């Protein structure tokens, strides 16, 4: 015999999720392509192994249903996906519902995920007015079936809302997903775990290749930089040799004169070369005199005082100053 119990309920105790894949369709009659859904919210069978109630069954014929139920995602009031427009109860089909999806983010996510094959399931929040506990060995008739204890029976219950969820308990409920009003059966997720693992492996290979390419690029840049510096040094040495040759001076690779010219910025070297070449080309200048090179490349030597009074050097200094003023 069933025994009435007054047990304290909290919000989570009244949530029951069923293994239902509701159907979805498109209503083109309004010209707005409004999405609809339908499914079995509860089959009327015993729900096995609920975490609080154990084996539990709802008395279908004592359930009260509001005229319009909200349809949420995961029982979250902030995720309003749609609403129930019609519902019915009978022994053959259980508690079935149909309704319309909203055009907001929640409603669109439900329909788009279903179109791509996601097996949405249905869940209800139900508040029982009375709870009967059937002890082991006892039996009771519920929803046209004789059921044996231990069992919890919800009677005079009120459906509060229906939700779309990813998991369910009631394996006796079923439905198909539809797009544009055409039935389409989906068996499981479109992306299996094995496929995901393969994709992860592919991404790992791509990342490893990217790291290798990045290291190779760094090495190539370092080599290119070294080659560029080597080329610049060779080009400067060749220019110094040409300058020495043009004024009749011997080129000594390790001399202070050469070192001074090598350390000059490119613009300073170009200007110094121009001044020396022009000064050396004037009549009466002994091209083998070293003061031009000493002045340009080794400032601060002991000969500096005498060099600065030479008219050729003075002229070169004036022209260098004019060059600097123009650059500014």
CSV table of C-alpha atoms in Angstrom, one decimal:
chain,number,residue,atom,x,y,z
A,1,UNK,CA,0.0,0.0,0.0
A,2,UNK,CA,1.2,3.5,-0.8
A,3,UNK,CA,2.0,5.8,2.1
A,4,UNK,CA,1.6,9.6,1.9
A,5,UNK,CA,4.7,11.5,2.8
A,6,UNK,CA,5.2,15.2,3.4
A,7,UNK,CA,8.8,15.6,2.3
A,8,UNK,CA,10.6,19.0,2.0
A,9,UNK,CA,11.3,19.9,-1.6
A,10,UNK,CA,14.0,22.2,-3.0
A,11,UNK,CA,14.4,23.5,-6.5
A,12,UNK,CA,16.7,20.8,-7.8
A,13,UNK,CA,14.5,18.0,-6.4
A,14,UNK,CA,11.7,19.0,-8.7
A,15,UNK,CA,13.7,18.9,-11.9
A,16,UNK,CA,13.4,15.8,-14.1
A,17,UNK,CA,15.3,15.5,-17.4
A,18,UNK,CA,14.2,12.9,-19.9
A,19,UNK,CA,16.0,11.3,-22.8
A,20,UNK,CA,13.9,13.1,-25.4
A,21,UNK,CA,14.9,14.5,-28.7
A,22,UNK,CA,12.2,17.0,-29.5
A,23,UNK,CA,11.2,17.6,-33.1
A,24,UNK,CA,11.8,21.0,-34.7
A,25,UNK,CA,10.1,22.4,-37.8
A,26,UNK,CA,9.7,25.7,-39.7
A,27,UNK,CA,6.3,27.4,-40.0
A,28,UNK,CA,6.3,29.2,-43.3
A,29,UNK,CA,2.7,30.1,-43.3
A,30,UNK,CA,3.3,33.4,-41.6
A,31,UNK,CA,6.0,34.5,-43.9
A,32,UNK,CA,8.4,34.8,-40.9
A,33,UNK,CA,9.8,31.2,-41.0
A,34,UNK,CA,9.0,30.8,-37.3
A,35,UNK,CA,10.6,27.7,-35.7
A,36,UNK,CA,8.4,25.2,-33.9
A,37,UNK,CA,9.1,22.2,-31.7
A,38,UNK,CA,7.3,19.2,-30.3
A,39,UNK,CA,8.1,16.2,-28.2
A,40,UNK,CA,7.2,13.8,-25.4
A,41,UNK,CA,7.9,15.6,-22.1
A,42,UNK,CA,7.2,12.5,-20.1
A,43,UNK,CA,6.2,9.0,-21.2
A,44,UNK,CA,4.3,7.9,-18.1
A,45,UNK,CA,6.8,5.2,-17.3
A,46,UNK,CA,8.8,4.8,-14.1
A,47,UNK,CA,12.0,7.0,-14.0
A,48,UNK,CA,14.7,4.8,-12.6
A,49,UNK,CA,17.3,5.7,-10.0
A,50,UNK,CA,16.6,9.4,-9.4
A,51,UNK,CA,19.3,10.8,-7.1
A,52,UNK,CA,16.7,11.8,-4.4
A,53,UNK,CA,13.5,9.9,-5.2
A,54,UNK,CA,14.9,6.6,-6.4
A,55,UNK,CA,12.3,5.0,-8.7
A,56,UNK,CA,9.7,7.7,-9.3
A,57,UNK,CA,6.5,8.0,-11.4
A,58,UNK,CA,4.1,10.9,-12.1
A,59,UNK,CA,0.4,10.3,-12.1
A,60,UNK,CA,-0.4,11.7,-15.5
A,61,UNK,CA,-4.1,12.2,-14.9
A,62,UNK,CA,-3.7,14.4,-11.8
A,63,UNK,CA,-1.1,16.7,-13.4
A,64,UNK,CA,-2.2,20.4,-13.9
A,65,UNK,CA,-0.7,22.3,-16.8
A,66,UNK,CA,-0.8,26.1,-17.3
A,67,UNK,CA,-2.2,27.4,-20.6
A,68,UNK,CA,1.2,28.6,-21.7
A,69,UNK,CA,4.4,27.1,-20.3
A,70,UNK,CA,7.9,28.7,-20.7
A,71,UNK,CA,10.5,26.7,-22.6
A,72,UNK,CA,14.0,27.4,-21.2
A,73,UNK,CA,17.5,26.1,-21.6
A,74,UNK,CA,18.8,24.1,-18.7
A,75,UNK,CA,16.0,25.5,-16.4
A,76,UNK,CA,17.7,28.8,-16.5
A,77,UNK,CA,15.2,31.7,-16.5
A,78,UNK,CA,17.8,33.9,-18.2
A,79,UNK,CA,17.8,31.6,-21.2
A,80,UNK,CA,14.3,31.9,-22.5
A,81,UNK,CA,14.1,29.8,-25.7
A,82,UNK,CA,10.4,29.7,-26.4
A,83,UNK,CA,7.0,28.7,-25.0
A,84,UNK,CA,4.5,25.8,-25.0
A,85,UNK,CA,1.4,26.4,-27.0
A,86,UNK,CA,-0.2,23.0,-26.8
A,87,UNK,CA,0.0,20.0,-24.5
A,88,UNK,CA,-1.9,16.7,-24.1
A,89,UNK,CA,-1.9,13.6,-21.9
A,90,UNK,CA,-2.9,10.1,-22.8
A,91,UNK,CA,-1.9,6.6,-21.8
A,92,UNK,CA,-0.4,5.8,-25.2
A,93,UNK,CA,1.8,8.8,-25.6
A,94,UNK,CA,2.2,10.2,-22.1
A,95,UNK,CA,2.7,14.0,-21.6
A,96,UNK,CA,3.3,15.6,-25.0
A,97,UNK,CA,4.0,19.3,-25.8
A,98,UNK,CA,4.4,21.5,-28.8
A,99,UNK,CA,5.4,25.2,-29.0
A,100,UNK,CA,7.3,27.9,-30.7
A,101,UNK,CA,10.9,29.1,-30.4
A,102,UNK,CA,11.8,32.7,-29.9
A,103,UNK,CA,14.0,34.6,-32.3
A,104,UNK,CA,16.4,35.6,-29.5
A,105,UNK,CA,19.8,34.1,-28.9
A,106,UNK,CA,18.6,31.2,-26.8
A,107,UNK,CA,15.8,30.2,-29.2
A,108,UNK,CA,18.2,30.5,-32.2
A,109,UNK,CA,20.8,28.4,-30.5
A,110,UNK,CA,18.3,25.5,-29.8
A,111,UNK,CA,17.2,25.4,-33.5
A,112,UNK,CA,20.6,25.9,-35.0
A,113,UNK,CA,22.2,23.2,-32.8
A,114,UNK,CA,19.4,20.8,-33.7
A,115,UNK,CA,19.8,21.5,-37.4
A,116,UNK,CA,23.4,20.5,-37.0
A,117,UNK,CA,22.5,17.2,-35.3
A,118,UNK,CA,22.7,18.0,-31.6
A,119,UNK,CA,20.3,15.6,-29.8
A,120,UNK,CA,18.4,18.0,-27.5
A,121,UNK,CA,16.5,16.3,-24.8
A,122,UNK,CA,13.5,17.6,-22.8
A,123,UNK,CA,13.2,18.3,-19.1
A,124,UNK,CA,10.4,19.4,-16.9
A,125,UNK,CA,10.2,21.1,-13.5
A,126,UNK,CA,7.3,19.6,-11.7
A,127,UNK,CA,5.9,20.4,-8.2
A,128,UNK,CA,4.0,17.5,-6.6
A,129,UNK,CA,1.1,18.4,-4.3
A,130,UNK,CA,1.3,14.9,-2.7
A,131,UNK,CA,4.1,12.3,-2.5
A,132,UNK,CA,3.3,8.6,-2.0
A,133,UNK,CA,6.0,6.1,-1.2
A,134,UNK,CA,5.3,2.5,-2.1
A,135,UNK,CA,7.2,0.0,0.0
A,136,UNK,CA,8.9,-3.1,-1.3
A,137,UNK,CA,6.5,-5.9,-2.0
A,138,UNK,CA,3.5,-3.5,-2.4
A,139,UNK,CA,1.9,-2.5,-5.7
A,140,UNK,CA,-0.2,0.3,-7.1
A,141,UNK,CA,-1.9,1.2,-10.4
A,142,UNK,CA,-0.4,4.3,-12.0
A,143,UNK,CA,-1.0,5.5,-15.6
A,144,UNK,CA,-2.8,2.3,-16.4
A,145,UNK,CA,0.1,0.1,-15.3
A,146,UNK,CA,0.4,-2.0,-12.1
A,147,UNK,CA,3.7,-1.0,-10.5
A,148,UNK,CA,5.6,-2.6,-7.7
A,149,UNK,CA,7.5,-1.0,-4.9
A,150,UNK,CA,9.8,0.4,-3.7
A,151,UNK,CA,8.5,3.4,-5.7
A,152,UNK,CA,7.8,7.1,-5.2
A,153,UNK,CA,4.5,8.4,-6.7
A,154,UNK,CA,3.9,12.1,-7.5
A,155,UNK,CA,0.2,13.0,-7.5
A,156,UNK,CA,-1.7,16.3,-8.1
A,157,UNK,CA,1.5,17.8,-9.6
A,158,UNK,CA,2.0,21.1,-11.4
A,159,UNK,CA,4.3,21.5,-14.4
A,160,UNK,CA,6.2,24.8,-13.9
A,161,UNK,CA,8.3,24.9,-17.1
A,162,UNK,CA,9.9,22.8,-19.8
A,163,UNK,CA,13.6,23.0,-20.7
A,164,UNK,CA,15.9,21.8,-23.5
A,165,UNK,CA,18.9,20.0,-22.0
A,166,UNK,CA,21.8,17.7,-23.0
A,167,UNK,CA,21.1,14.7,-20.8
A,168,UNK,CA,18.0,12.8,-19.7
A,169,UNK,CA,16.7,10.0,-17.4
A,170,UNK,CA,13.5,8.7,-19.0
A,171,UNK,CA,14.8,6.4,-21.8
A,172,UNK,CA,11.2,5.6,-22.8
A,173,UNK,CA,10.6,8.9,-24.4
A,174,UNK,CA,11.6,9.6,-28.0
A,175,UNK,CA,11.4,12.1,-30.8
A,176,UNK,CA,13.2,13.1,-34.0
A,177,UNK,CA,14.8,16.4,-35.1
A,178,UNK,CA,13.4,18.1,-38.1
A,179,UNK,CA,14.6,21.0,-40.3
A,180,UNK,CA,12.1,22.8,-42.6
A,181,UNK,CA,9.4,20.4,-41.5
A,182,UNK,CA,11.1,17.2,-42.8
A,183,UNK,CA,11.8,14.5,-40.3
A,184,UNK,CA,15.5,13.6,-39.9
A,185,UNK,CA,16.7,11.0,-37.4
A,186,UNK,CA,20.0,11.7,-35.6
A,187,UNK,CA,21.8,9.0,-33.7
A,188,UNK,CA,24.2,10.7,-31.3
A,189,UNK,CA,26.4,13.7,-31.7
A,190,UNK,CA,27.7,14.6,-35.1
A,191,UNK,CA,31.2,14.8,-33.6
A,192,UNK,CA,32.4,11.6,-31.9
A,193,UNK,CA,35.1,11.6,-29.2
A,194,UNK,CA,37.4,9.7,-31.6
A,195,UNK,CA,37.0,12.4,-34.2
A,196,UNK,CA,37.8,15.1,-31.6
A,197,UNK,CA,40.9,13.2,-30.6
A,198,UNK,CA,42.1,13.0,-34.2
A,199,UNK,CA,41.5,16.7,-34.7
A,200,UNK,CA,43.5,17.5,-31.5
A,201,UNK,CA,46.4,15.3,-32.9
A,202,UNK,CA,46.2,17.2,-36.2
A,203,UNK,CA,46.4,20.5,-34.3
A,204,UNK,CA,49.4,19.3,-32.3
A,205,UNK,CA,51.2,18.4,-35.5
A,206,UNK,CA,50.4,21.9,-37.0
A,207,UNK,CA,51.7,23.6,-33.8
A,208,UNK,CA,54.9,21.6,-33.8
A,209,UNK,CA,55.5,22.4,-37.5
A,210,UNK,CA,54.9,26.1,-36.8
A,211,UNK,CA,57.5,26.1,-34.0
A,212,UNK,CA,60.0,24.4,-36.3
A,213,UNK,CA,59.4,26.8,-39.1
A,214,UNK,CA,59.7,29.7,-36.6
A,215,UNK,CA,63.1,28.5,-35.4
A,216,UNK,CA,64.3,28.0,-39.0
A,217,UNK,CA,63.1,31.5,-39.8
A,218,UNK,CA,65.1,33.0,-36.9
A,219,UNK,CA,68.2,31.1,-38.0
A,220,UNK,CA,67.8,32.3,-41.6
A,221,UNK,CA,67.4,35.9,-40.4
A,222,UNK,CA,70.5,35.7,-38.3
A,223,UNK,CA,72.5,34.3,-41.3
A,224,UNK,CA,71.1,37.1,-43.5
A,225,UNK,CA,72.0,39.7,-40.9
A,226,UNK,CA,75.6,38.3,-40.7
A,227,UNK,CA,75.9,38.2,-44.5
A,228,UNK,CA,74.6,41.8,-44.7
A,229,UNK,CA,77.1,43.0,-42.2
A,230,UNK,CA,79.9,41.1,-43.9
A,231,UNK,CA,78.8,42.6,-47.3
A,232,UNK,CA,78.8,46.1,-45.7
A,233,UNK,CA,82.3,45.7,-44.3
A,234,UNK,CA,83.6,44.4,-47.6
A,235,UNK,CA,82.0,47.3,-49.5
A,236,UNK,CA,83.5,49.8,-47.1
A,237,UNK,CA,86.9,48.3,-47.3
A,238,UNK,CA,86.7,48.4,-51.1
A,239,UNK,CA,85.7,52.0,-51.0
A,240,UNK,CA,88.6,52.9,-48.7
A,241,UNK,CA,91.0,51.1,-51.0
A,242,UNK,CA,89.6,53.1,-54.0
A,243,UNK,CA,89.9,56.4,-52.0
A,244,UNK,CA,93.5,55.7,-51.1
A,245,UNK,CA,94.4,54.7,-54.6
A,246,UNK,CA,92.8,57.9,-56.0
A,247,UNK,CA,95.0,60.1,-53.9
A,248,UNK,CA,98.1,57.9,-54.2
A,249,UNK,CA,98.2,56.6,-50.7
A,250,UNK,CA,99.2,53.1,-49.7
A,251,UNK,CA,96.4,51.0,-48.2
A,252,UNK,CA,97.3,49.2,-44.9
A,253,UNK,CA,94.5,47.1,-43.6
A,254,UNK,CA,95.4,47.4,-39.9
A,255,UNK,CA,96.4,51.0,-39.9
A,256,UNK,CA,94.7,53.7,-37.7
A,257,UNK,CA,93.6,55.5,-40.9
A,258,UNK,CA,91.8,52.5,-42.2
A,259,UNK,CA,90.2,51.8,-38.8
A,260,UNK,CA,89.0,55.4,-38.5
A,261,UNK,CA,87.3,55.2,-41.9
A,262,UNK,CA,85.8,51.8,-41.1
A,263,UNK,CA,84.2,53.2,-37.9
A,264,UNK,CA,82.6,56.2,-39.7
A,265,UNK,CA,78.8,56.3,-40.3
A,266,UNK,CA,78.0,56.0,-44.0
A,267,UNK,CA,77.1,59.6,-44.6
A,268,UNK,CA,80.2,60.9,-42.8
A,269,UNK,CA,82.4,58.5,-44.8
A,270,UNK,CA,80.8,59.6,-48.1
A,271,UNK,CA,81.3,63.3,-47.3
A,272,UNK,CA,84.9,62.8,-46.1
A,273,UNK,CA,85.7,60.8,-49.3
A,274,UNK,CA,84.3,63.6,-51.4
A,275,UNK,CA,86.2,66.4,-49.6
A,276,UNK,CA,89.5,64.5,-49.6
A,277,UNK,CA,89.1,63.6,-53.3
A,278,UNK,CA,88.3,67.3,-54.2
A,279,UNK,CA,91.2,68.7,-52.1
A,280,UNK,CA,93.7,66.2,-53.5
A,281,UNK,CA,92.7,67.1,-57.0
A,282,UNK,CA,93.7,70.7,-56.6
A,283,UNK,CA,97.0,71.9,-58.3
A,284,UNK,CA,100.1,72.1,-56.0
A,285,UNK,CA,98.9,69.4,-53.5
A,286,UNK,CA,101.3,66.6,-52.8
A,287,UNK,CA,98.9,63.6,-53.0
A,288,UNK,CA,101.1,61.6,-50.8
A,289,UNK,CA,100.8,63.9,-47.8
A,290,UNK,CA,99.1,62.2,-45.0
A,291,UNK,CA,97.4,65.1,-43.2
A,292,UNK,CA,94.2,64.6,-45.1
A,293,UNK,CA,93.8,61.1,-43.8
A,294,UNK,CA,95.0,62.0,-40.3
A,295,UNK,CA,92.4,64.8,-40.1
A,296,UNK,CA,89.5,62.7,-41.4
A,297,UNK,CA,90.3,59.4,-39.6
A,298,UNK,CA,92.4,60.1,-36.5
A,299,UNK,CA,91.3,63.3,-34.8
A,300,UNK,CA,93.1,64.1,-31.6
A,301,UNK,CA,96.7,63.1,-32.8
A,302,UNK,CA,99.8,65.1,-31.9
A,303,UNK,CA,99.8,66.6,-35.4
A,304,UNK,CA,96.3,68.1,-35.0
A,305,UNK,CA,97.5,71.6,-34.3
A,306,UNK,CA,99.7,71.8,-37.4
A,307,UNK,CA,97.0,70.1,-39.6
A,308,UNK,CA,94.3,72.5,-38.6
A,309,UNK,CA,96.3,75.5,-40.0
A,310,UNK,CA,96.7,74.0,-43.4
A,311,UNK,CA,94.5,75.9,-45.9
A,312,UNK,CA,93.3,72.6,-47.5
A,313,UNK,CA,92.1,71.2,-44.2
A,314,UNK,CA,90.6,74.5,-43.2
A,315,UNK,CA,88.7,74.6,-46.4
A,316,UNK,CA,87.5,71.0,-45.8
A,317,UNK,CA,86.3,71.9,-42.4
A,318,UNK,CA,84.3,74.8,-43.7
A,319,UNK,CA,82.7,72.6,-46.3
A,320,UNK,CA,82.0,69.9,-43.7
A,321,UNK,CA,80.3,72.5,-41.5
A,322,UNK,CA,78.2,73.7,-44.4
A,323,UNK,CA,77.2,70.0,-45.1
A,324,UNK,CA,76.2,69.7,-41.4
A,325,UNK,CA,74.1,72.8,-41.6
A,326,UNK,CA,72.2,71.7,-44.7
A,327,UNK,CA,71.6,68.3,-43.0
A,328,UNK,CA,70.0,70.0,-40.0
